[in-house]
Each structure stands twice: as C-alpha cells, then as structure tokens.
Amino acid sequence: MTGPEQACPIGPVVDLVFSRWTTPILWALNEFGRQRFVELERRIGTITPKVLTQRLRQLERDGLVVRTYHPEVPPRVEYEISELGRSLGPLFATLAHWSDANLAKVDAARQAYDQR
C-alpha cells in the first residue's frame, strides 16, 4: 500500500508552499526582495501581525526565508527569500503564466456550469 506522499509526490510541496499566507509572503519576497516586517504586512494587506510572525518563523524554519537582525537603535529586522526559496521562482512564474492564460477559461466554465 502506498502513502499519500507516494500517490501524489507534489502533495508535500503544495502543503509547504501553498498554504493560505505562505504563498503571498514568498511571492512578495521573491518579487520585491528584502523587506522589513511592516513592508511585508502592507504588501500582503489583510494578514494580521500575529499570523505574519507565525508564517515567517515557519518559513525561516523550513529554510525558505532568511531573517536578519540589525542591532541598531531602534532594532531593525529584515526578511528575504533564501536561495532554497528562490528555487521556487520558476514555479511561481509558471503559475502566473497559467493564471494569465487560463483564469478567464475557468470563470467561463463556472458560469456555464452554474447556468445548467
């Protein structure tokens, strides 16, 4: 008998990268580079500070984000996508291309389905 990971080898990657807030955080860091917490919070919009902190810690633990603490007055913390996180760039580009090419088709299919 095979486990879910063997049945769908991309499942663990989807769980890691495509959770509710992880994708916009990684996207923002990949697209716009190193950012402070407040910049990320503004760019993402509707995320709460608590959730952003939790996600950034998890992404740092997973090796996808690097946190740099600058011992200044006041202290400054910056986040950037790691080399491992940057390796997701082609995946993001492919998904963005798919989105541009196909979301209108998905919307049309939904409308056709709903009219039945």
JSON list of C-alpha atoms in Angstrom, two decimals:
[
{"chain": "A", "resi": 1, "resn": "MET", "atom": "CA", "xyz": [0.00, 0.00, 0.00]},
{"chain": "A", "resi": 2, "resn": "THR", "atom": "CA", "xyz": [1.30, 3.47, -0.83]},
{"chain": "A", "resi": 3, "resn": "GLY", "atom": "CA", "xyz": [1.05, 6.56, 1.36]},
{"chain": "A", "resi": 4, "resn": "PRO", "atom": "CA", "xyz": [-0.39, 9.86, 0.19]},
{"chain": "A", "resi": 5, "resn": "GLU", "atom": "CA", "xyz": [3.10, 11.26, -0.50]},
{"chain": "A", "resi": 6, "resn": "GLN", "atom": "CA", "xyz": [3.82, 8.39, -2.87]},
{"chain": "A", "resi": 7, "resn": "ALA", "atom": "CA", "xyz": [0.41, 8.60, -4.52]},
{"chain": "A", "resi": 8, "resn": "CYS", "atom": "CA", "xyz": [0.92, 12.34, -5.13]},
{"chain": "A", "resi": 9, "resn": "PRO", "atom": "CA", "xyz": [4.57, 13.34, -4.93]},
{"chain": "A", "resi": 10, "resn": "ILE", "atom": "CA", "xyz": [3.76, 17.05, -5.11]},
{"chain": "A", "resi": 11, "resn": "GLY", "atom": "CA", "xyz": [1.48, 16.92, -2.05]},
{"chain": "A", "resi": 12, "resn": "PRO", "atom": "CA", "xyz": [4.21, 17.80, 0.46]},
{"chain": "A", "resi": 13, "resn": "VAL", "atom": "CA", "xyz": [5.35, 20.72, -1.72]},
{"chain": "A", "resi": 14, "resn": "VAL", "atom": "CA", "xyz": [1.79, 22.02, -2.02]},
{"chain": "A", "resi": 15, "resn": "ASP", "atom": "CA", "xyz": [1.41, 21.79, 1.77]},
{"chain": "A", "resi": 16, "resn": "LEU", "atom": "CA", "xyz": [4.71, 23.60, 2.29]},
{"chain": "A", "resi": 17, "resn": "VAL", "atom": "CA", "xyz": [4.40, 26.40, -0.28]},
{"chain": "A", "resi": 18, "resn": "PHE", "atom": "CA", "xyz": [0.71, 26.89, -0.93]},
{"chain": "A", "resi": 19, "resn": "SER", "atom": "CA", "xyz": [-0.82, 27.35, 2.47]},
{"chain": "A", "resi": 20, "resn": "ARG", "atom": "CA", "xyz": [-3.08, 30.37, 2.96]},
{"chain": "A", "resi": 21, "resn": "TRP", "atom": "CA", "xyz": [-0.44, 33.02, 3.77]},
{"chain": "A", "resi": 22, "resn": "THR", "atom": "CA", "xyz": [2.78, 31.31, 2.74]},
{"chain": "A", "resi": 23, "resn": "THR", "atom": "CA", "xyz": [2.29, 31.88, -0.98]},
{"chain": "A", "resi": 24, "resn": "PRO", "atom": "CA", "xyz": [1.80, 35.67, -0.79]},
{"chain": "A", "resi": 25, "resn": "ILE", "atom": "CA", "xyz": [4.77, 36.02, 1.59]},
{"chain": "A", "resi": 26, "resn": "LEU", "atom": "CA", "xyz": [7.09, 34.03, -0.65]},
{"chain": "A", "resi": 27, "resn": "TRP", "atom": "CA", "xyz": [5.76, 35.79, -3.75]},
{"chain": "A", "resi": 28, "resn": "ALA", "atom": "CA", "xyz": [6.36, 39.23, -2.22]},
{"chain": "A", "resi": 29, "resn": "LEU", "atom": "CA", "xyz": [9.88, 38.37, -1.10]},
{"chain": "A", "resi": 30, "resn": "ASN", "atom": "CA", "xyz": [10.70, 36.78, -4.45]},
{"chain": "A", "resi": 31, "resn": "GLU", "atom": "CA", "xyz": [9.30, 39.68, -6.48]},
{"chain": "A", "resi": 32, "resn": "PHE", "atom": "CA", "xyz": [10.35, 42.65, -4.35]},
{"chain": "A", "resi": 33, "resn": "GLY", "atom": "CA", "xyz": [13.44, 41.44, -2.47]},
{"chain": "A", "resi": 34, "resn": "ARG", "atom": "CA", "xyz": [14.46, 42.07, 1.12]},
{"chain": "A", "resi": 35, "resn": "GLN", "atom": "CA", "xyz": [11.75, 43.72, 3.21]},
{"chain": "A", "resi": 36, "resn": "ARG", "atom": "CA", "xyz": [11.03, 44.77, 6.75]},
{"chain": "A", "resi": 37, "resn": "PHE", "atom": "CA", "xyz": [8.08, 43.29, 8.61]},
{"chain": "A", "resi": 38, "resn": "VAL", "atom": "CA", "xyz": [5.90, 46.38, 8.12]},
{"chain": "A", "resi": 39, "resn": "GLU", "atom": "CA", "xyz": [6.63, 46.45, 4.37]},
{"chain": "A", "resi": 40, "resn": "LEU", "atom": "CA", "xyz": [5.58, 42.81, 4.04]},
{"chain": "A", "resi": 41, "resn": "GLU", "atom": "CA", "xyz": [2.49, 43.42, 6.14]},
{"chain": "A", "resi": 42, "resn": "ARG", "atom": "CA", "xyz": [1.44, 46.35, 3.90]},
{"chain": "A", "resi": 43, "resn": "ARG", "atom": "CA", "xyz": [2.19, 44.49, 0.70]},
{"chain": "A", "resi": 44, "resn": "ILE", "atom": "CA", "xyz": [0.12, 41.45, 1.72]},
{"chain": "A", "resi": 45, "resn": "GLY", "atom": "CA", "xyz": [-2.70, 43.58, 3.08]},
{"chain": "A", "resi": 46, "resn": "THR", "atom": "CA", "xyz": [-5.17, 41.53, 5.08]},
{"chain": "A", "resi": 47, "resn": "ILE", "atom": "CA", "xyz": [-2.76, 39.40, 7.15]},
{"chain": "A", "resi": 48, "resn": "THR", "atom": "CA", "xyz": [-2.60, 40.04, 10.90]},
{"chain": "A", "resi": 49, "resn": "PRO", "atom": "CA", "xyz": [0.76, 40.73, 12.55]},
{"chain": "A", "resi": 50, "resn": "LYS", "atom": "CA", "xyz": [0.41, 37.56, 14.63]},
{"chain": "A", "resi": 51, "resn": "VAL", "atom": "CA", "xyz": [-0.16, 35.35, 11.58]},
{"chain": "A", "resi": 52, "resn": "LEU", "atom": "CA", "xyz": [2.62, 37.06, 9.62]},
{"chain": "A", "resi": 53, "resn": "THR", "atom": "CA", "xyz": [5.03, 36.44, 12.51]},
{"chain": "A", "resi": 54, "resn": "GLN", "atom": "CA", "xyz": [3.99, 32.77, 12.71]},
{"chain": "A", "resi": 55, "resn": "ARG", "atom": "CA", "xyz": [4.36, 32.25, 8.95]},
{"chain": "A", "resi": 56, "resn": "LEU", "atom": "CA", "xyz": [7.72, 33.99, 8.78]},
{"chain": "A", "resi": 57, "resn": "ARG", "atom": "CA", "xyz": [9.03, 31.84, 11.63]},
{"chain": "A", "resi": 58, "resn": "GLN", "atom": "CA", "xyz": [7.80, 28.69, 9.89]},
{"chain": "A", "resi": 59, "resn": "LEU", "atom": "CA", "xyz": [9.32, 29.76, 6.57]},
{"chain": "A", "resi": 60, "resn": "GLU", "atom": "CA", "xyz": [12.62, 30.51, 8.33]},
{"chain": "A", "resi": 61, "resn": "ARG", "atom": "CA", "xyz": [12.48, 27.06, 9.97]},
{"chain": "A", "resi": 62, "resn": "ASP", "atom": "CA", "xyz": [11.77, 25.48, 6.57]},
{"chain": "A", "resi": 63, "resn": "GLY", "atom": "CA", "xyz": [14.81, 27.24, 5.09]},
{"chain": "A", "resi": 64, "resn": "LEU", "atom": "CA", "xyz": [12.77, 29.32, 2.62]},
{"chain": "A", "resi": 65, "resn": "VAL", "atom": "CA", "xyz": [13.23, 32.72, 4.31]},
{"chain": "A", "resi": 66, "resn": "VAL", "atom": "CA", "xyz": [16.25, 34.36, 5.95]},
{"chain": "A", "resi": 67, "resn": "ARG", "atom": "CA", "xyz": [15.72, 36.73, 8.87]},
{"chain": "A", "resi": 68, "resn": "THR", "atom": "CA", "xyz": [18.43, 39.30, 9.53]},
{"chain": "A", "resi": 69, "resn": "TYR", "atom": "CA", "xyz": [18.50, 41.18, 12.82]},
{"chain": "A", "resi": 70, "resn": "HIS", "atom": "CA", "xyz": [20.34, 44.53, 12.84]},
{"chain": "A", "resi": 71, "resn": "PRO", "atom": "CA", "xyz": [21.23, 45.58, 16.42]},
{"chain": "A", "resi": 72, "resn": "GLU", "atom": "CA", "xyz": [20.60, 49.28, 15.89]},
{"chain": "A", "resi": 73, "resn": "VAL", "atom": "CA", "xyz": [18.57, 51.76, 17.88]},
{"chain": "A", "resi": 74, "resn": "PRO", "atom": "CA", "xyz": [15.77, 51.05, 17.21]},
{"chain": "A", "resi": 75, "resn": "PRO", "atom": "CA", "xyz": [16.49, 47.44, 16.18]},
{"chain": "A", "resi": 76, "resn": "ARG", "atom": "CA", "xyz": [15.75, 46.56, 12.57]},
{"chain": "A", "resi": 77, "resn": "VAL", "atom": "CA", "xyz": [14.75, 43.14, 11.22]},
{"chain": "A", "resi": 78, "resn": "GLU", "atom": "CA", "xyz": [14.65, 42.28, 7.54]},
{"chain": "A", "resi": 79, "resn": "TYR", "atom": "CA", "xyz": [13.36, 39.23, 5.73]},
{"chain": "A", "resi": 80, "resn": "GLU", "atom": "CA", "xyz": [14.44, 37.89, 2.38]},
{"chain": "A", "resi": 81, "resn": "ILE", "atom": "CA", "xyz": [13.83, 34.79, 0.38]},
{"chain": "A", "resi": 82, "resn": "SER", "atom": "CA", "xyz": [16.63, 32.23, 0.75]},
{"chain": "A", "resi": 83, "resn": "GLU", "atom": "CA", "xyz": [18.44, 30.50, -2.09]},
{"chain": "A", "resi": 84, "resn": "LEU", "atom": "CA", "xyz": [16.18, 27.50, -1.49]},
{"chain": "A", "resi": 85, "resn": "GLY", "atom": "CA", "xyz": [13.13, 29.78, -1.61]},
{"chain": "A", "resi": 86, "resn": "ARG", "atom": "CA", "xyz": [14.43, 31.41, -4.81]},
{"chain": "A", "resi": 87, "resn": "SER", "atom": "CA", "xyz": [14.45, 27.98, -6.43]},
{"chain": "A", "resi": 88, "resn": "LEU", "atom": "CA", "xyz": [10.63, 28.28, -6.37]},
{"chain": "A", "resi": 89, "resn": "GLY", "atom": "CA", "xyz": [10.82, 31.29, -8.74]},
{"chain": "A", "resi": 90, "resn": "PRO", "atom": "CA", "xyz": [10.26, 29.25, -11.93]},
{"chain": "A", "resi": 91, "resn": "LEU", "atom": "CA", "xyz": [7.25, 27.58, -10.29]},
{"chain": "A", "resi": 92, "resn": "PHE", "atom": "CA", "xyz": [5.79, 31.00, -9.42]},
{"chain": "A", "resi": 93, "resn": "ALA", "atom": "CA", "xyz": [6.45, 32.22, -12.97]},
{"chain": "A", "resi": 94, "resn": "THR", "atom": "CA", "xyz": [4.74, 29.15, -14.44]},
{"chain": "A", "resi": 95, "resn": "LEU", "atom": "CA", "xyz": [1.71, 29.59, -12.17]},
{"chain": "A", "resi": 96, "resn": "ALA", "atom": "CA", "xyz": [1.50, 33.31, -13.01]},
{"chain": "A", "resi": 97, "resn": "HIS", "atom": "CA", "xyz": [1.59, 32.45, -16.72]},
{"chain": "A", "resi": 98, "resn": "TRP", "atom": "CA", "xyz": [-1.07, 29.75, -16.26]},
{"chain": "A", "resi": 99, "resn": "SER", "atom": "CA", "xyz": [-3.20, 32.23, -14.35]},
{"chain": "A", "resi": 100, "resn": "ASP", "atom": "CA", "xyz": [-2.98, 34.85, -17.12]},
{"chain": "A", "resi": 101, "resn": "ALA", "atom": "CA", "xyz": [-3.73, 32.26, -19.80]},
{"chain": "A", "resi": 102, "resn": "ASN", "atom": "CA", "xyz": [-6.47, 30.27, -18.09]},
{"chain": "A", "resi": 103, "resn": "LEU", "atom": "CA", "xyz": [-8.37, 32.01, -15.28]},
{"chain": "A", "resi": 104, "resn": "ALA", "atom": "CA", "xyz": [-10.83, 33.54, -17.76]},
{"chain": "A", "resi": 105, "resn": "LYS", "atom": "CA", "xyz": [-11.48, 29.99, -19.07]},
{"chain": "A", "resi": 106, "resn": "VAL", "atom": "CA", "xyz": [-12.09, 28.78, -15.52]},
{"chain": "A", "resi": 107, "resn": "ASP", "atom": "CA", "xyz": [-14.54, 31.64, -14.96]},
{"chain": "A", "resi": 108, "resn": "ALA", "atom": "CA", "xyz": [-16.35, 30.81, -18.23]},
{"chain": "A", "resi": 109, "resn": "ALA", "atom": "CA", "xyz": [-16.56, 27.13, -17.26]},
{"chain": "A", "resi": 110, "resn": "ARG", "atom": "CA", "xyz": [-18.02, 28.06, -13.88]},
{"chain": "A", "resi": 111, "resn": "GLN", "atom": "CA", "xyz": [-20.61, 30.32, -15.45]},
{"chain": "A", "resi": 112, "resn": "ALA", "atom": "CA", "xyz": [-21.59, 27.63, -17.96]},
{"chain": "A", "resi": 113, "resn": "TYR", "atom": "CA", "xyz": [-21.86, 25.07, -15.16]},
{"chain": "A", "resi": 114, "resn": "ASP", "atom": "CA", "xyz": [-23.94, 27.40, -12.99]},
{"chain": "A", "resi": 115, "resn": "GLN", "atom": "CA", "xyz": [-26.37, 28.09, -15.86]},
{"chain": "A", "resi": 116, "resn": "ARG", "atom": "CA", "xyz": [-27.23, 24.42, -16.23]}
]
